[in-house]
């Protein structure tokens, strides 16, 4: 199986950035953006499918473009969201390149869960340091990054691996991680 070309990766990254703009508009129309986390899905997909550099770009550009065009996320939330999504893109891409269980879904879930945890922890640290050094508590972090967003996390855990698998369009999981990440 051939590795994914840089052109295909760039096109997929651009599509994911566009989804970072479109998906939140649809979810926010129903008032469900902070619960279902629609901007996170394209960033995870980009990191897992295209690799960490593209995931990083998507994680930074997606929320920046969406904020500039729709004010979602609002300017006050933009730095935290950019950190969180950039970490998602980088960690999911790096993990997909290094995790080698020889089982596609195990690789995907290990990569995805590690990225979710890293992104949320670092976003909480940034929020505490930048916005409320004295007033941001562990309870506020758990409320915002775990309790409120559990439906979105569940959606990510169900749909992201399935979409990545469908995108791969092959049956040999041994080469899929290499194909998706351009591994060695």
Coordinates of N, CA and C in Angstrom, one line a residue:
X1 N 0.8 -1.2 0.0 CA 0.0 0.0 0.0 C 0.9 1.2 0.0
X2 N 0.6 2.2 -0.9 CA 1.3 3.4 -0.9 C 1.0 4.4 0.2
X3 N 1.9 5.2 0.6 CA 1.7 6.2 1.6 C 0.8 7.3 1.0
X4 N 0.1 8.0 1.8 CA -0.8 9.1 1.4 C 0.1 10.2 0.9
X5 N -0.2 10.8 -0.3 CA 0.6 11.8 -0.8 C 0.4 13.1 0.0
X6 N 1.4 14.0 -0.1 CA 1.3 15.3 0.6 C 0.1 16.1 0.0
X7 N -0.2 16.0 -1.3 CA -1.3 16.7 -1.8 C -2.6 16.2 -1.2
X8 N -2.8 14.9 -1.1 CA -4.0 14.4 -0.5 C -4.1 14.8 1.0
X9 N -3.0 14.8 1.7 CA -3.0 15.2 3.1 C -3.4 16.7 3.2
X10 N -2.8 17.5 2.3 CA -3.2 19.0 2.3 C -4.7 19.2 2.0
X11 N -5.2 18.4 1.1 CA -6.6 18.6 0.7 C -7.5 18.1 1.9
X12 N -7.1 17.0 2.5 CA -7.9 16.5 3.6 C -7.8 17.5 4.8
X13 N -6.6 18.1 5.0 CA -6.4 19.1 6.1 C -7.3 20.3 5.8
X14 N -7.3 20.8 4.6 CA -8.2 21.9 4.2 C -9.7 21.6 4.4
X15 N -10.1 20.4 4.1 CA -11.5 20.0 4.3 C -11.8 19.9 5.8
X16 N -10.9 19.5 6.6 CA -11.1 19.4 8.0 C -11.2 20.8 8.6
X17 N -10.3 21.7 8.1 CA -10.4 23.1 8.6 C -11.7 23.7 8.2
X18 N -12.2 23.4 7.0 CA -13.5 23.9 6.6 C -14.6 23.3 7.5
X19 N -14.5 22.1 7.9 CA -15.5 21.5 8.8 C -15.4 22.1 10.2
X20 N -14.3 22.6 10.6 CA -14.2 23.3 11.8 C -15.0 24.6 11.8
X21 N -15.3 25.1 10.6 CA -16.1 26.3 10.5 C -17.6 25.9 10.4
X22 N -17.9 24.9 9.6 CA -19.3 24.5 9.3 C -20.0 23.8 10.4
X23 N -19.3 22.7 10.9 CA -20.0 21.9 12.0 C -20.4 22.7 13.2
X24 N -19.6 23.6 13.7 CA -20.1 24.4 14.9 C -21.3 25.2 14.6
X25 N -21.3 25.8 13.4 CA -22.5 26.6 13.0 C -23.8 25.7 13.1
X26 N -23.7 24.5 12.6 CA -24.9 23.6 12.6 C -25.3 23.3 14.1
X27 N -24.3 22.9 14.9 CA -24.6 22.6 16.3 C -25.0 23.8 17.1
X28 N -24.4 24.9 16.9 CA -24.7 26.1 17.7 C -26.1 26.6 17.3
X29 N -26.6 26.3 16.1 CA -28.0 26.7 15.8 C -29.0 26.0 16.7
X30 N -28.6 24.9 17.3 CA -29.5 24.2 18.2 C -29.0 24.4 19.7
X31 N -28.0 25.2 19.9 CA -27.5 25.5 21.2 C -26.7 24.3 21.8
X32 N -26.1 23.5 21.0 CA -25.5 22.3 21.5 C -24.0 22.2 21.2
X33 N -23.3 23.3 20.9 CA -21.9 23.3 20.6 C -21.0 22.9 21.7
X34 N -21.2 23.4 22.9 CA -20.3 23.1 24.0 C -20.6 21.7 24.6
X35 N -21.7 21.1 24.2 CA -22.0 19.8 24.7 C -21.5 18.7 23.7
X36 N -21.6 19.0 22.4 CA -21.3 18.0 21.4 C -19.9 18.2 20.8
X37 N -19.2 19.3 21.1 CA -17.9 19.5 20.6 C -17.6 19.3 19.1
X38 N -18.4 19.9 18.3 CA -18.3 19.6 16.9 C -17.0 20.0 16.2
X39 N -16.3 21.0 16.7 CA -15.0 21.4 16.1 C -13.9 20.4 16.4
X40 N -14.0 19.6 17.4 CA -13.0 18.7 17.8 C -12.9 17.5 16.8
X41 N -14.0 17.1 16.3 CA -14.0 15.9 15.4 C -13.1 16.1 14.2
X42 N -13.2 17.2 13.4 CA -12.3 17.3 12.2 C -10.9 17.4 12.6
X43 N -10.6 18.0 13.8 CA -9.2 18.0 14.2 C -8.6 16.6 14.5
X44 N -9.4 15.8 15.2 CA -9.0 14.5 15.5 C -8.8 13.7 14.2
X45 N -9.8 13.9 13.3 CA -9.7 13.2 12.0 C -8.4 13.6 11.2
X46 N -8.1 14.9 11.2 CA -7.0 15.4 10.5 C -5.7 14.8 11.1
X47 N -5.6 14.8 12.5 CA -4.4 14.3 13.1 C -4.2 12.8 12.9
X48 N -5.3 12.1 13.0 CA -5.2 10.6 12.8 C -4.9 10.2 11.4
X49 N -5.5 10.9 10.5 CA -5.4 10.5 9.1 C -4.2 11.1 8.4
X50 N -4.0 12.4 8.6 CA -2.9 13.1 7.9 C -1.6 13.2 8.6
X51 N -1.6 13.0 9.9 CA -0.4 13.1 10.7 C -0.4 14.4 11.5
X52 N 0.6 14.4 12.5 CA 0.6 15.5 13.4 C 0.9 16.9 12.8
X53 N 1.7 17.1 11.8 CA 1.8 18.5 11.3 C 0.5 19.1 10.8
X54 N -0.2 18.2 10.1 CA -1.5 18.7 9.5 C -2.5 18.8 10.7
X55 N -2.5 17.9 11.7 CA -3.3 18.0 12.8 C -3.1 19.3 13.6
X56 N -1.8 19.7 13.7 CA -1.5 21.0 14.4 C -2.0 22.1 13.6
X57 N -1.8 22.1 12.3 CA -2.4 23.2 11.5 C -3.9 23.3 11.6
X58 N -4.6 22.2 11.5 CA -6.0 22.2 11.6 C -6.4 22.7 13.0
X59 N -5.7 22.2 14.0 CA -6.1 22.6 15.4 C -5.9 24.1 15.7
X60 N -5.0 24.7 15.0 CA -4.7 26.2 15.1 C -5.6 27.0 14.2
X61 N -5.7 26.6 12.9 CA -6.4 27.4 11.9 C -7.9 27.2 12.0
X62 N -8.4 26.0 12.4 CA -9.8 25.8 12.4 C -10.5 26.8 13.4
X63 N -10.1 26.8 14.6 CA -10.8 27.7 15.5 C -10.5 29.2 15.2
X64 N -9.3 29.5 14.7 CA -9.0 30.9 14.4 C -9.9 31.4 13.3
X65 N -10.1 30.6 12.2 CA -10.9 31.0 11.1 C -12.4 31.1 11.5
X66 N -12.8 30.1 12.3 CA -14.2 30.1 12.7 C -14.5 31.3 13.6
X67 N -13.5 31.6 14.5 CA -13.7 32.8 15.4 C -13.8 34.1 14.6
X68 N -12.9 34.2 13.6 CA -12.8 35.4 12.8 C -14.1 35.6 12.0
X69 N -14.7 34.5 11.5 CA -15.9 34.6 10.6 C -17.2 34.6 11.3
X70 N -17.2 33.9 12.5 CA -18.5 33.7 13.2 C -18.5 34.1 14.6
X71 N -17.4 34.4 15.1 CA -17.2 34.7 16.6 C -17.4 33.5 17.4
X72 N -17.2 32.3 16.9 CA -17.3 31.0 17.6 C -16.0 30.3 17.3
X73 N -15.2 30.1 18.3 CA -15.4 30.4 19.7 C -15.1 32.0 19.9
X74 N -15.7 32.5 20.9 CA -15.5 33.9 21.2 C -14.0 34.2 21.4
X75 N -13.6 35.5 21.2 CA -12.2 35.8 21.3 C -11.6 35.5 22.7
X76 N -12.4 35.6 23.7 CA -11.9 35.3 25.1 C -11.6 33.8 25.2
X77 N -12.3 32.9 24.5 CA -12.1 31.5 24.6 C -11.1 31.0 23.5
X78 N -10.8 31.8 22.5 CA -9.9 31.4 21.4 C -8.6 30.8 21.8
X79 N -7.8 31.5 22.7 CA -6.5 30.9 23.0 C -6.5 29.5 23.6
X80 N -7.5 29.4 24.6 CA -7.6 28.1 25.2 C -8.1 27.0 24.2
X81 N -9.0 27.3 23.4 CA -9.5 26.4 22.4 C -8.4 26.0 21.4
X82 N -7.6 27.0 21.0 CA -6.5 26.7 20.0 C -5.5 25.8 20.6
X83 N -5.2 26.0 21.9 CA -4.2 25.1 22.6 C -4.8 23.7 22.6
X84 N -6.1 23.6 23.1 CA -6.7 22.3 23.2 C -6.7 21.6 21.8
X85 N -7.2 22.2 20.8 CA -7.3 21.6 19.5 C -5.9 21.3 18.9
X86 N -5.0 22.2 19.1 CA -3.6 21.9 18.5 C -3.0 20.7 19.2
X87 N -3.2 20.6 20.5 CA -2.7 19.4 21.2 C -3.4 18.1 20.7
X88 N -4.8 18.2 20.4 CA -5.5 17.1 19.9 C -4.9 16.7 18.6
X89 N -4.6 17.6 17.7 CA -4.1 17.3 16.4 C -2.7 16.7 16.4
X90 N -1.8 17.3 17.3 CA -0.5 16.8 17.4 C -0.4 15.4 18.1
X91 N -1.1 15.3 19.2 CA -1.0 14.1 20.0 C -1.6 12.9 19.2
X92 N -2.8 13.1 18.6 CA -3.4 12.0 17.9 C -2.5 11.6 16.7
X93 N -1.9 12.5 16.0 CA -1.0 12.2 14.9 C 0.2 11.5 15.4
X94 N 0.9 12.0 16.4 CA 2.1 11.4 16.9 C 1.8 10.0 17.4
X95 N 0.7 9.8 18.2 CA 0.4 8.5 18.8 C 0.1 7.5 17.7
X96 N -0.6 7.9 16.6 CA -0.9 7.0 15.5 C 0.3 6.6 14.9
X97 N 1.4 7.4 14.9 CA 2.6 7.0 14.3 C 3.5 6.1 15.2
X98 N 3.3 6.1 16.5 CA 4.1 5.3 17.4 C 3.4 4.1 18.0
X99 N 2.1 4.1 18.1 CA 1.4 3.0 18.7 C 1.3 1.9 17.6
X100 N 1.8 0.7 17.9 CA 1.8 -0.4 17.0 C 1.3 -1.7 17.7
X101 N -0.1 -1.8 17.8 CA -0.6 -3.0 18.4 C -0.9 -4.1 17.4
X102 N -0.9 -3.7 16.1 CA -1.3 -4.5 15.0 C -2.8 -4.7 14.9
X103 N -3.5 -3.9 15.7 CA -5.0 -3.9 15.6 C -5.4 -2.5 15.5
X104 N -6.0 -2.2 14.3 CA -6.3 -0.8 14.0 C -7.1 -0.1 15.0
X105 N -8.2 -0.7 15.5 CA -9.1 0.0 16.5 C -8.3 0.2 17.8
X106 N -7.5 -0.7 18.2 CA -6.7 -0.5 19.4 C -5.8 0.7 19.2
X107 N -5.1 0.8 18.1 CA -4.2 2.0 17.7 C -5.0 3.3 17.8
X108 N -6.2 3.2 17.1 CA -7.0 4.4 17.1 C -7.5 4.9 18.5
X109 N -8.0 3.9 19.2 CA -8.5 4.3 20.6 C -7.4 4.7 21.5
X110 N -6.3 4.1 21.5 CA -5.1 4.6 22.3 C -4.7 6.0 21.9
X111 N -4.6 6.2 20.6 CA -4.3 7.6 20.1 C -5.3 8.6 20.5
X112 N -6.6 8.3 20.3 CA -7.7 9.2 20.5 C -7.8 9.5 22.0
X113 N -7.8 8.5 22.8 CA -8.0 8.8 24.3 C -6.8 9.5 24.8
X114 N -5.6 9.2 24.4 CA -4.4 10.0 24.8 C -4.5 11.4 24.4
X115 N -4.9 11.7 23.2 CA -5.1 13.1 22.7 C -6.2 13.8 23.5
X116 N -7.3 13.1 23.8 CA -8.3 13.8 24.5 C -7.9 14.2 25.9
X117 N -7.2 13.3 26.6 CA -6.7 13.6 27.9 C -5.7 14.7 27.9
X118 N -4.7 14.6 27.0 CA -3.6 15.7 26.9 C -4.2 17.0 26.6
X119 N -5.1 17.1 25.6 CA -5.7 18.3 25.2 C -6.5 19.0 26.3
X120 N -7.3 18.2 27.0 CA -8.1 18.8 28.0 C -7.3 19.2 29.2
X121 N -6.3 18.5 29.6 CA -5.5 18.9 30.7 C -4.7 20.2 30.4
X122 N -4.1 20.2 29.2 CA -3.4 21.4 28.8 C -4.3 22.6 28.6
X123 N -5.5 22.4 28.1 CA -6.4 23.5 28.0 C -6.8 24.1 29.4
X124 N -7.0 23.2 30.3 CA -7.3 23.6 31.7 C -6.2 24.4 32.3
X125 N -4.9 23.9 32.0 CA -3.8 24.7 32.6 C -3.7 26.0 32.0
X126 N -3.9 26.1 30.6 CA -3.9 27.5 30.0 C -5.0 28.4 30.5
X127 N -6.2 27.8 30.6 CA -7.3 28.6 31.2 C -7.0 29.1 32.6
X128 N -6.4 28.2 33.4 CA -6.1 28.7 34.8 C -5.0 29.7 34.8
X129 N -4.0 29.6 34.0 CA -2.9 30.5 34.0 C -3.2 31.8 33.3
X130 N -3.9 31.8 32.2 CA -4.2 33.0 31.5 C -5.4 33.8 32.0
X131 N -6.5 33.1 32.4 CA -7.7 33.8 32.7 C -8.1 33.9 34.1
X132 N -7.8 32.9 34.9 CA -8.2 33.0 36.3 C -7.2 32.3 37.2
X133 N -6.0 32.8 37.3 CA -5.0 32.1 38.1 C -5.4 31.8 39.6
X134 N -6.3 32.7 40.1 CA -6.7 32.4 41.5 C -8.1 31.8 41.6
X135 N -8.8 31.9 40.5 CA -10.2 31.4 40.6 C -10.6 30.2 39.9
X136 N -9.7 29.6 39.2 CA -10.0 28.4 38.4 C -9.7 27.2 39.2
X137 N -10.6 26.3 39.5 CA -10.4 25.2 40.4 C -10.5 23.9 39.6
X138 N -10.2 22.8 40.3 CA -10.3 21.5 39.7 C -11.8 21.2 39.5
X139 N -12.7 21.7 40.3 CA -14.1 21.5 40.1 C -14.6 22.2 38.9
X140 N -14.1 23.4 38.6 CA -14.5 24.1 37.4 C -14.0 23.3 36.2
X141 N -12.7 22.8 36.2 CA -12.2 22.1 35.1 C -13.0 20.8 34.9
X142 N -13.3 20.0 35.9 CA -14.1 18.8 35.7 C -15.5 19.2 35.2
X143 N -16.1 20.2 35.7 CA -17.4 20.6 35.2 C -17.3 21.0 33.7
X144 N -16.4 21.8 33.3 CA -16.3 22.2 31.9 C -15.7 21.2 30.9
X145 N -14.7 20.5 31.3 CA -14.1 19.6 30.4 C -14.5 18.1 30.5
X146 N -15.2 17.8 31.5 CA -15.6 16.4 31.7 C -17.2 16.2 31.7
X147 N -17.8 16.9 32.7 CA -19.2 16.7 32.9 C -20.1 17.3 31.7
X148 N -19.8 18.6 31.4 CA -20.6 19.2 30.3 C -20.4 18.5 29.0
X149 N -19.2 18.1 28.7 CA -18.8 17.6 27.4 C -18.8 16.1 27.2
X150 N -19.4 15.4 28.2 CA -19.4 13.9 28.0 C -20.1 13.4 26.8
X151 N -21.2 14.1 26.4 CA -21.9 13.6 25.1 C -20.9 13.7 23.9
X152 N -20.2 14.9 23.8 CA -19.3 15.1 22.7 C -18.1 14.1 22.8
X153 N -17.6 13.8 23.9 CA -16.6 12.8 24.1 C -17.1 11.4 23.6
X154 N -18.3 11.1 24.0 CA -18.9 9.8 23.5 C -19.0 9.7 22.0
X155 N -19.4 10.8 21.4 CA -19.5 10.9 20.0 C -18.2 10.7 19.3
X156 N -17.2 11.4 19.9 CA -15.8 11.3 19.4 C -15.3 9.8 19.4
X157 N -15.6 9.2 20.6 CA -15.1 7.8 20.7 C -15.8 6.8 19.8
X158 N -17.1 7.1 19.5 CA -17.8 6.2 18.6 C -17.5 6.5 17.1
X159 N -17.6 7.8 16.7 CA -17.6 8.1 15.3 C -16.2 8.3 14.7
X160 N -15.2 8.9 15.5 CA -13.9 9.2 14.9 C -13.2 7.9 14.4
X161 N -13.1 6.9 15.3 CA -12.5 5.7 14.7 C -13.2 5.0 13.5
X162 N -14.5 5.1 13.5 CA -15.3 4.5 12.4 C -15.0 5.3 11.1
X163 N -14.9 6.6 11.2 CA -14.7 7.5 10.1 C -13.3 7.2 9.5
X164 N -12.3 7.1 10.4 CA -10.9 6.9 10.0 C -10.8 5.6 9.3
X165 N -11.5 4.5 9.9 CA -11.5 3.2 9.3 C -12.1 3.2 7.9
X166 N -13.2 3.9 7.8 CA -13.9 4.0 6.5 C -13.1 4.8 5.5
X167 N -12.3 5.8 5.9 CA -11.5 6.6 5.0 C -10.3 5.7 4.5
X168 N -9.9 4.8 5.3 CA -8.7 4.0 4.9 C -9.1 3.1 3.8
X169 N -10.3 2.6 3.8 CA -10.8 1.8 2.8 C -10.0 0.5 2.5
X170 N -9.4 -0.1 3.5 CA -8.7 -1.3 3.2 C -8.9 -2.3 4.4
X171 N -8.5 -3.5 4.2 CA -8.8 -4.5 5.2 C -7.6 -5.0 6.0
X172 N -6.4 -4.5 5.6 CA -5.2 -5.0 6.3 C -4.8 -3.9 7.4
X173 N -5.2 -4.2 8.6 CA -4.9 -3.2 9.7 C -3.4 -3.1 9.9
X174 N -2.6 -4.1 9.6 CA -1.2 -4.0 9.8 C -0.5 -2.9 9.0
X175 N -1.0 -2.5 7.9 CA -0.4 -1.4 7.1 C -1.2 -0.1 7.2
X176 N -2.4 -0.2 7.9 CA -3.2 1.0 7.9 C -2.5 2.1 8.7
X177 N -2.0 1.9 9.8 CA -1.3 2.9 10.6 C -0.2 3.6 9.8
X178 N 0.6 2.7 9.1 CA 1.6 3.3 8.2 C 1.1 4.1 7.1
X179 N 0.0 3.7 6.5 CA -0.6 4.4 5.4 C -1.2 5.7 5.9
X180 N -1.9 5.7 7.0 CA -2.5 6.9 7.5 C -1.5 7.9 8.0
X181 N -0.4 7.5 8.6 CA 0.5 8.4 9.2 C 1.8 8.6 8.4
X182 N 1.9 7.8 7.3 CA 3.1 7.9 6.5 C 4.3 7.3 7.2
X183 N 4.0 6.4 8.1 CA 5.0 5.8 9.0 C 6.0 5.0 8.2
X184 N 7.0 4.6 8.9 CA 8.2 3.9 8.4 C 7.9 2.4 8.1

